[in-house]
RNA sequence: GGGUCGAUGCCCGAGUGGUUAAUGGGGGUGGACUGUAAAUCCACUGGCUCUGCCUACGUUGGUUCAAAUCCAACUCGGCCCA
């Protein structure tokens, strides 16, 4: 049989079912793509559990876009219903439940953030909320769903297995999650479902359920296409907001750029593969140039070329420590401070430190500079704001603020 | 429902009546070094305009000159039995 086209294979971890030598469209995705007489329906579900999505999430979105460009239909499912339960995949704890209002707000910002990635033309994209079909399931239907799987099958799932062995609690409603995600596939008649490698179980459940409930036009059950989980900028754990190793899609150009330009060397090829269309064979030799190219390319995708180049310039200036030169230094008004004031108090209130106590420690530790000069006496008194006006206060290498009246 | 064990700082985890924000590790922040990285070394890591004051060891009460440490009830979780 034929090889996968590169738009399909780039960065793809696994496709299942996969019988590379078969021409049967139910077990070979390339054959399926060829055999179809209609655009395939490509499902990707996201649960609006937080306000931000990051470039790790963008991987599946980009693949979805690739399908759109190849003429297929993206079916983006906003898991407004499932978000309230929480996907137990990879979690060692129960996720806290969200209110309807939270979920709605999150969904809106999500859509906003994926605008640069997806093709939003009407015939290319279908956006569905899974409360549409899940909120009306009656007990009969739920029992039917539950009867398709055994406790053993559920406990074989990685996250549950681990939690079970660690003696941490697993609530019964969590067992429902894979079934609901699978039922989404039934409801939207998905032909392919995209997801991270950790989604294999849930996507496989979708196949089972499609088979169980049958499909309108007797199409074969959905294919699963698994994409790698992006490691965070720390190079250690998967990218996640709570680990603070993420690059958010909604971030400002400079913030995005400066995070991306220090991606560890070991990860940079993965990042190029997953986040850009650049040819890996033509990357620069110098690792530092690679980082810059990556940062520039990704920022361009979300903010345009001009903003990306500006971010690159600003970032260079910041690194040189030339804070006074950089225009991007935010201002902090001292209007609400009470003078006379000790130095650490000013630093603490400036927003550069989390607390005045931390500010004091940072000053003592020699991390604080005023107009580029190290300033290590936390108890230095300033009689009035005028004495500090116009100066640049700096904590560490990355945090700056210009003091104004 | 019965029995039993457990709940400590961002996380893990010591500590079992006595001066002390509370050992250690991870993580984080800062410094040196460097490619702005990694690795390594060092420092810091509850709050407060702070030579001191305040708040902390699941919650609430109690015993005591004194409790994270003892007692009681409650909440939450694990395990065993049903």
XYZ file of N, CA and C (backbone and C1' of nucleotides) in Angstrom, chain A residues 262 352-353 358 361-369 374 394-399, chain B residues 28-32 37 40-44:
137
model
N 14.758 29.809 24.678
C 15.624 29.036 25.565
C 15.152 27.605 25.736
N 7.444 43.278 41.281
C 8.546 42.438 40.819
C 8.756 41.245 41.754
N 8.299 41.362 42.979
C 8.410 40.275 43.935
C 7.021 39.962 44.477
N 9.816 38.692 50.413
C 10.666 38.163 49.347
C 11.560 39.273 48.804
N 14.560 39.703 50.865
C 15.546 38.640 50.622
C 16.297 38.856 49.318
N 15.538 39.226 48.277
C 16.175 39.439 46.983
C 17.196 40.576 47.063
N 16.832 41.635 47.767
C 17.765 42.751 47.896
C 19.024 42.291 48.624
N 18.820 41.599 49.735
C 19.970 41.095 50.489
C 20.826 40.162 49.644
N 20.152 39.386 48.790
C 20.865 38.406 47.972
C 21.573 39.020 46.779
N 21.473 40.337 46.644
C 22.191 40.983 45.551
C 21.531 40.847 44.194
N 20.221 40.607 44.182
C 19.545 40.395 42.906
C 18.967 41.686 42.342
N 18.952 42.734 43.174
C 18.216 43.929 42.771
C 19.153 45.041 42.309
N 18.787 45.604 41.163
C 19.562 46.728 40.645
C 18.666 47.925 40.457
N 23.926 47.611 41.242
C 23.469 46.738 42.311
C 23.139 47.549 43.557
N 15.237 46.670 38.798
C 15.401 45.372 38.152
C 15.637 44.285 39.199
N 14.919 43.184 39.068
C 15.153 42.028 39.937
C 15.594 40.869 39.058
N 16.759 40.365 39.293
C 17.274 39.295 38.451
C 17.544 39.821 37.055
N 17.518 38.900 36.077
C 17.830 39.329 34.722
C 16.592 39.649 33.916
N 15.478 39.156 34.383
C 14.315 39.210 33.492
C 13.222 40.167 33.933
N 13.264 40.607 35.165
C 12.136 41.406 35.640
C 12.543 42.865 35.785
P 12.381 24.105 38.752
O 11.942 25.362 39.633
C 10.642 25.922 39.469
C 10.453 27.050 40.448
C 11.480 28.167 40.347
O 11.146 29.076 39.318
C 11.225 27.555 42.610
P 12.297 29.811 38.491
O 12.824 30.894 39.518
C 11.969 31.955 39.935
C 12.643 32.754 41.024
C 14.053 33.228 40.718
O 14.070 34.387 39.896
C 14.015 32.307 42.880
P 15.315 34.609 38.913
O 16.481 34.987 39.930
C 16.469 36.244 40.577
C 17.598 36.317 41.556
C 18.983 36.111 40.968
O 19.477 37.260 40.331
C 18.774 34.847 42.946
P 20.561 37.136 39.178
O 21.858 36.688 39.963
C 22.504 37.601 40.842
C 23.698 36.940 41.478
C 24.732 36.355 40.527
O 25.582 37.347 39.990
C 24.298 34.813 42.254
P 26.223 37.157 38.550
O 27.264 35.965 38.780
C 28.439 36.197 39.546
C 29.261 34.939 39.611
C 29.638 34.337 38.263
O 30.765 34.985 37.700
C 28.874 32.632 39.708
P 21.135 31.354 31.038
O 20.874 30.044 30.139
C 19.550 29.701 29.804
C 19.524 28.372 29.108
C 19.919 27.154 29.917
O 18.896 26.745 30.781
C 20.776 26.989 27.730
P 24.105 18.928 38.084
O 25.407 19.720 38.504
C 26.673 19.065 38.522
C 27.758 20.062 38.812
C 27.543 20.907 40.055
O 27.918 20.224 41.235
C 28.203 22.310 38.280
P 27.108 20.455 42.587
O 27.750 21.812 43.112
C 29.137 21.881 43.417
C 29.531 23.311 43.659
C 28.633 24.071 44.627
O 28.944 23.806 45.978
C 28.997 25.394 42.714
P 27.775 23.809 47.064
O 27.542 25.368 47.259
C 28.559 26.187 47.816
C 28.129 27.628 47.798
C 26.777 27.907 48.449
O 26.864 27.987 49.860
C 26.893 29.018 46.381
P 25.594 27.626 50.757
O 24.665 28.897 50.548
C 25.050 30.162 51.070
C 24.082 31.224 50.606
C 22.638 30.993 51.017
O 22.394 31.416 52.335
C 22.727 31.579 48.740
P 21.201 30.718 53.180
O 19.899 31.303 52.474
C 19.588 32.684 52.596
C 18.420 33.005 51.692
C 17.149 32.209 51.950
O 16.414 32.736 53.031
C 17.584 32.222 49.651
